[in-house]
Amino acid sequence: MTDLQPTEDEPEFVADYLLYLLAAASDGASAQFHAQVRSLGLRVPEWRVLACLHDRDGAMITQLARIALVEQSRLTRIIAQMEQRGMLIRQSDPTDGRRVRVFLTPQGRALTNTLVPQAQAHETKLLSQLSGEGGQNLKPLLRALLDTLDEGASKKP
């Protein structure tokens, strides 16, 4: 009978699979910070919207959906709820009335001013736990991977 257990020379597929490693690292790292987000009464998608608007106040919903990693119709509902709670406002684009832009309110800006430094501190702590230059190299490598994926997506018919 053949031994189906992986050998030391053959790592287990899942344990060495890039997509698993990326997802597991994201889940583990995010769980730590998302506890802080929830302690302020926010859901994770709401935090993502606030973080995006921190950098791009007045972004269009289509841009926010892409950056916040939320499907656009779901994001529209999230934005409406956040608007009701006073965190942001929607306004028609002055150059094209069909477009809607999303802006932080003072309350939303206060939340981002609290959470963004906490997110940056969390990131610094995570990266410092990697040995050698791993922490310094990780983000450039991930950006390069994302750029490659974006290029591949733009070449599709």
PDB file of C-alpha atoms in Angstrom:
ATOM      1  CA  MET A   1       0.000   0.000   0.000  1.00  0.00           C
ATOM      2  CA  THR A   2       1.233   3.512  -0.826  1.00  0.00           C
ATOM      3  CA  ASP A   3       1.755   6.022   1.963  1.00  0.00           C
ATOM      4  CA  LEU A   4      -0.343   9.070   1.049  1.00  0.00           C
ATOM      5  CA  GLN A   5       1.220  11.301   3.692  1.00  0.00           C
ATOM      6  CA  PRO A   6       3.410  14.093   2.290  1.00  0.00           C
ATOM      7  CA  THR A   7       7.119  13.698   2.889  1.00  0.00           C
ATOM      8  CA  GLU A   8       9.451  16.412   4.098  1.00  0.00           C
ATOM      9  CA  ASP A   9      10.456  16.873   0.453  1.00  0.00           C
ATOM     10  CA  GLU A  10       6.802  17.272  -0.562  1.00  0.00           C
ATOM     11  CA  PRO A  11       4.935  19.870   1.469  1.00  0.00           C
ATOM     12  CA  GLU A  12       1.191  19.504   1.749  1.00  0.00           C
ATOM     13  CA  PHE A  13      -0.581  21.214  -1.130  1.00  0.00           C
ATOM     14  CA  VAL A  14      -2.812  23.536   0.889  1.00  0.00           C
ATOM     15  CA  ALA A  15      -0.145  24.451   3.431  1.00  0.00           C
ATOM     16  CA  ASP A  16       2.128  25.586   0.583  1.00  0.00           C
ATOM     17  CA  TYR A  17      -0.529  26.983  -1.795  1.00  0.00           C
ATOM     18  CA  LEU A  18      -0.114  30.708  -2.493  1.00  0.00           C
ATOM     19  CA  LEU A  19      -3.827  31.529  -2.461  1.00  0.00           C
ATOM     20  CA  TYR A  20      -4.300  29.757   0.870  1.00  0.00           C
ATOM     21  CA  LEU A  21      -1.257  31.516   2.339  1.00  0.00           C
ATOM     22  CA  LEU A  22      -2.496  34.934   1.191  1.00  0.00           C
ATOM     23  CA  ALA A  23      -6.030  34.329   2.490  1.00  0.00           C
ATOM     24  CA  ALA A  24      -4.898  32.841   5.807  1.00  0.00           C
ATOM     25  CA  ALA A  25      -2.415  35.654   6.435  1.00  0.00           C
ATOM     26  CA  SER A  26      -5.070  38.240   5.614  1.00  0.00           C
ATOM     27  CA  ASP A  27      -7.665  36.563   7.822  1.00  0.00           C
ATOM     28  CA  GLY A  28      -5.297  36.266  10.770  1.00  0.00           C
ATOM     29  CA  ALA A  29      -3.903  39.776  10.541  1.00  0.00           C
ATOM     30  CA  SER A  30      -7.304  41.313   9.839  1.00  0.00           C
ATOM     31  CA  ALA A  31      -8.988  39.578  12.767  1.00  0.00           C
ATOM     32  CA  GLN A  32      -6.714  41.394  15.195  1.00  0.00           C
ATOM     33  CA  PHE A  33      -7.454  44.834  13.799  1.00  0.00           C
ATOM     34  CA  HIS A  34     -11.113  44.213  13.009  1.00  0.00           C
ATOM     35  CA  ALA A  35     -11.765  43.730  16.723  1.00  0.00           C
ATOM     36  CA  GLN A  36     -10.748  47.397  17.154  1.00  0.00           C
ATOM     37  CA  VAL A  37     -13.028  48.402  14.275  1.00  0.00           C
ATOM     38  CA  ARG A  38     -16.012  46.607  15.804  1.00  0.00           C
ATOM     39  CA  SER A  39     -15.295  48.144  19.213  1.00  0.00           C
ATOM     40  CA  LEU A  40     -16.146  51.510  17.620  1.00  0.00           C
ATOM     41  CA  GLY A  41     -19.477  50.181  16.349  1.00  0.00           C
ATOM     42  CA  LEU A  42     -18.374  49.687  12.750  1.00  0.00           C
ATOM     43  CA  ARG A  43     -18.637  46.701  10.466  1.00  0.00           C
ATOM     44  CA  VAL A  44     -15.554  45.753   8.459  1.00  0.00           C
ATOM     45  CA  PRO A  45     -16.946  46.914   5.081  1.00  0.00           C
ATOM     46  CA  GLU A  46     -17.761  50.276   6.686  1.00  0.00           C
ATOM     47  CA  TRP A  47     -14.167  50.562   7.885  1.00  0.00           C
ATOM     48  CA  ARG A  48     -12.945  49.810   4.365  1.00  0.00           C
ATOM     49  CA  VAL A  49     -15.139  52.565   2.940  1.00  0.00           C
ATOM     50  CA  LEU A  50     -13.899  55.045   5.553  1.00  0.00           C
ATOM     51  CA  ALA A  51     -10.284  54.066   4.884  1.00  0.00           C
ATOM     52  CA  CYS A  52     -10.752  54.559   1.146  1.00  0.00           C
ATOM     53  CA  LEU A  53     -12.374  57.959   1.652  1.00  0.00           C
ATOM     54  CA  HIS A  54      -9.556  58.951   4.007  1.00  0.00           C
ATOM     55  CA  ASP A  55      -7.311  58.923   0.928  1.00  0.00           C
ATOM     56  CA  ARG A  56      -9.878  59.707  -1.777  1.00  0.00           C
ATOM     57  CA  ASP A  57     -12.664  61.797  -0.314  1.00  0.00           C
ATOM     58  CA  GLY A  58     -15.228  62.338  -3.028  1.00  0.00           C
ATOM     59  CA  ALA A  59     -14.585  59.004  -4.732  1.00  0.00           C
ATOM     60  CA  MET A  60     -17.233  57.492  -6.947  1.00  0.00           C
ATOM     61  CA  ILE A  61     -19.034  54.352  -5.792  1.00  0.00           C
ATOM     62  CA  THR A  62     -17.457  52.304  -8.589  1.00  0.00           C
ATOM     63  CA  GLN A  63     -13.979  53.285  -7.373  1.00  0.00           C
ATOM     64  CA  LEU A  64     -14.898  52.560  -3.761  1.00  0.00           C
ATOM     65  CA  ALA A  65     -16.261  49.124  -4.643  1.00  0.00           C
ATOM     66  CA  ARG A  66     -13.000  48.155  -6.320  1.00  0.00           C
ATOM     67  CA  ILE A  67     -10.733  49.449  -3.578  1.00  0.00           C
ATOM     68  CA  ALA A  68     -12.922  48.371  -0.640  1.00  0.00           C
ATOM     69  CA  LEU A  69     -13.291  44.866  -2.131  1.00  0.00           C
ATOM     70  CA  VAL A  70     -17.091  44.995  -1.952  1.00  0.00           C
ATOM     71  CA  GLU A  71     -19.538  44.187  -4.759  1.00  0.00           C
ATOM     72  CA  GLN A  72     -21.067  47.447  -6.018  1.00  0.00           C
ATOM     73  CA  SER A  73     -24.755  46.756  -5.278  1.00  0.00           C
ATOM     74  CA  ARG A  74     -23.861  45.659  -1.734  1.00  0.00           C
ATOM     75  CA  LEU A  75     -21.664  48.729  -1.324  1.00  0.00           C
ATOM     76  CA  THR A  76     -24.528  51.007  -2.378  1.00  0.00           C
ATOM     77  CA  ARG A  77     -26.608  49.614   0.525  1.00  0.00           C
ATOM     78  CA  ILE A  78     -23.676  49.984   2.946  1.00  0.00           C
ATOM     79  CA  ILE A  79     -23.154  53.585   1.875  1.00  0.00           C
ATOM     80  CA  ALA A  80     -26.854  54.363   2.345  1.00  0.00           C
ATOM     81  CA  GLN A  81     -26.677  52.949   5.885  1.00  0.00           C
ATOM     82  CA  MET A  82     -23.510  54.908   6.638  1.00  0.00           C
ATOM     83  CA  GLU A  83     -25.159  58.058   5.318  1.00  0.00           C
ATOM     84  CA  GLN A  84     -28.144  57.484   7.642  1.00  0.00           C
ATOM     85  CA  ARG A  85     -25.701  57.140  10.548  1.00  0.00           C
ATOM     86  CA  GLY A  86     -24.048  60.462   9.645  1.00  0.00           C
ATOM     87  CA  MET A  87     -20.640  59.144   8.564  1.00  0.00           C
ATOM     88  CA  LEU A  88     -20.768  60.245   4.942  1.00  0.00           C
ATOM     89  CA  ILE A  89     -22.824  61.989   2.315  1.00  0.00           C
ATOM     90  CA  ARG A  90     -23.507  61.288  -1.344  1.00  0.00           C
ATOM     91  CA  GLN A  91     -23.549  64.085  -3.898  1.00  0.00           C
ATOM     92  CA  SER A  92     -23.992  64.203  -7.648  1.00  0.00           C
ATOM     93  CA  ASP A  93     -20.817  64.868  -9.585  1.00  0.00           C
ATOM     94  CA  PRO A  94     -21.004  68.494 -10.752  1.00  0.00           C
ATOM     95  CA  THR A  95     -19.550  67.578 -14.167  1.00  0.00           C
ATOM     96  CA  ASP A  96     -21.769  64.526 -14.740  1.00  0.00           C
ATOM     97  CA  GLY A  97     -25.035  64.276 -12.818  1.00  0.00           C
ATOM     98  CA  ARG A  98     -25.235  60.525 -13.477  1.00  0.00           C
ATOM     99  CA  ARG A  99     -22.209  59.942 -11.260  1.00  0.00           C
ATOM    100  CA  VAL A 100     -22.391  59.914  -7.490  1.00  0.00           C
ATOM    101  CA  ARG A 101     -19.473  60.912  -5.304  1.00  0.00           C
ATOM    102  CA  VAL A 102     -19.134  59.973  -1.641  1.00  0.00           C
ATOM    103  CA  PHE A 103     -17.680  62.323   0.979  1.00  0.00           C
ATOM    104  CA  LEU A 104     -16.827  61.959   4.645  1.00  0.00           C
ATOM    105  CA  THR A 105     -18.816  64.029   7.117  1.00  0.00           C
ATOM    106  CA  PRO A 106     -17.038  65.501  10.151  1.00  0.00           C
ATOM    107  CA  GLN A 107     -18.170  62.413  12.093  1.00  0.00           C
ATOM    108  CA  GLY A 108     -16.749  60.110   9.412  1.00  0.00           C
ATOM    109  CA  ARG A 109     -13.505  62.101   9.306  1.00  0.00           C
ATOM    110  CA  ALA A 110     -13.190  61.807  13.097  1.00  0.00           C
ATOM    111  CA  LEU A 111     -13.552  58.015  12.827  1.00  0.00           C
ATOM    112  CA  THR A 112     -10.869  57.815  10.133  1.00  0.00           C
ATOM    113  CA  ASN A 113      -8.596  60.073  12.153  1.00  0.00           C
ATOM    114  CA  THR A 114      -8.935  57.567  15.009  1.00  0.00           C
ATOM    115  CA  LEU A 115      -8.733  54.335  13.024  1.00  0.00           C
ATOM    116  CA  VAL A 116      -6.099  55.075  10.382  1.00  0.00           C
ATOM    117  CA  PRO A 117      -3.296  55.646  12.933  1.00  0.00           C
ATOM    118  CA  GLN A 118      -4.419  52.480  14.748  1.00  0.00           C
ATOM    119  CA  ALA A 119      -4.295  50.550  11.449  1.00  0.00           C
ATOM    120  CA  GLN A 120      -0.833  51.936  10.712  1.00  0.00           C
ATOM    121  CA  ALA A 121       0.417  50.934  14.177  1.00  0.00           C
ATOM    122  CA  HIS A 122      -1.069  47.455  13.734  1.00  0.00           C
ATOM    123  CA  GLU A 123       0.658  47.111  10.367  1.00  0.00           C
ATOM    124  CA  THR A 124       3.991  48.257  11.789  1.00  0.00           C
ATOM    125  CA  LYS A 125       3.731  45.694  14.575  1.00  0.00           C
ATOM    126  CA  LEU A 126       2.877  42.900  12.129  1.00  0.00           C
ATOM    127  CA  LEU A 127       5.712  43.721   9.759  1.00  0.00           C
ATOM    128  CA  SER A 128       8.219  44.014  12.602  1.00  0.00           C
ATOM    129  CA  GLN A 129       7.465  40.406  13.551  1.00  0.00           C
ATOM    130  CA  LEU A 130       8.918  39.162  10.259  1.00  0.00           C
ATOM    131  CA  SER A 131      12.589  38.288  10.419  1.00  0.00           C
ATOM    132  CA  GLY A 132      15.304  39.890   8.347  1.00  0.00           C
ATOM    133  CA  GLU A 133      14.068  42.105   5.576  1.00  0.00           C
ATOM    134  CA  GLY A 134      10.829  40.140   5.192  1.00  0.00           C
ATOM    135  CA  GLY A 135       8.737  42.992   6.552  1.00  0.00           C
ATOM    136  CA  GLN A 136      10.351  45.528   4.246  1.00  0.00           C
ATOM    137  CA  ASN A 137       9.969  43.283   1.202  1.00  0.00           C
ATOM    138  CA  LEU A 138       6.448  42.002   1.732  1.00  0.00           C
ATOM    139  CA  LYS A 139       4.465  45.062   0.630  1.00  0.00           C
ATOM    140  CA  PRO A 140       6.519  45.709  -2.546  1.00  0.00           C
ATOM    141  CA  LEU A 141       6.143  42.037  -3.514  1.00  0.00           C
ATOM    142  CA  LEU A 142       2.379  42.136  -2.955  1.00  0.00           C
ATOM    143  CA  ARG A 143       2.081  45.398  -4.918  1.00  0.00           C
ATOM    144  CA  ALA A 144       4.013  43.808  -7.800  1.00  0.00           C
ATOM    145  CA  LEU A 145       1.664  40.796  -7.720  1.00  0.00           C
ATOM    146  CA  LEU A 146      -1.389  43.084  -7.751  1.00  0.00           C
ATOM    147  CA  ASP A 147       0.055  45.099 -10.658  1.00  0.00           C
ATOM    148  CA  THR A 148       0.654  41.883 -12.598  1.00  0.00           C
ATOM    149  CA  LEU A 149      -2.906  40.722 -11.908  1.00  0.00           C
ATOM    150  CA  ASP A 150      -4.298  44.125 -12.966  1.00  0.00           C
ATOM    151  CA  GLU A 151      -2.305  43.990 -16.207  1.00  0.00           C
ATOM    152  CA  GLY A 152      -3.615  40.483 -16.904  1.00  0.00           C
ATOM    153  CA  ALA A 153      -7.193  41.571 -16.232  1.00  0.00           C
ATOM    154  CA  SER A 154      -6.911  44.583 -18.545  1.00  0.00           C
ATOM    155  CA  LYS A 155      -5.695  42.345 -21.417  1.00  0.00           C
ATOM    156  CA  LYS A 156      -8.774  40.111 -21.291  1.00  0.00           C
ATOM    157  CA  PRO A 157     -11.165  40.625 -24.231  1.00  0.00           C
TER     158      PRO A 157
END
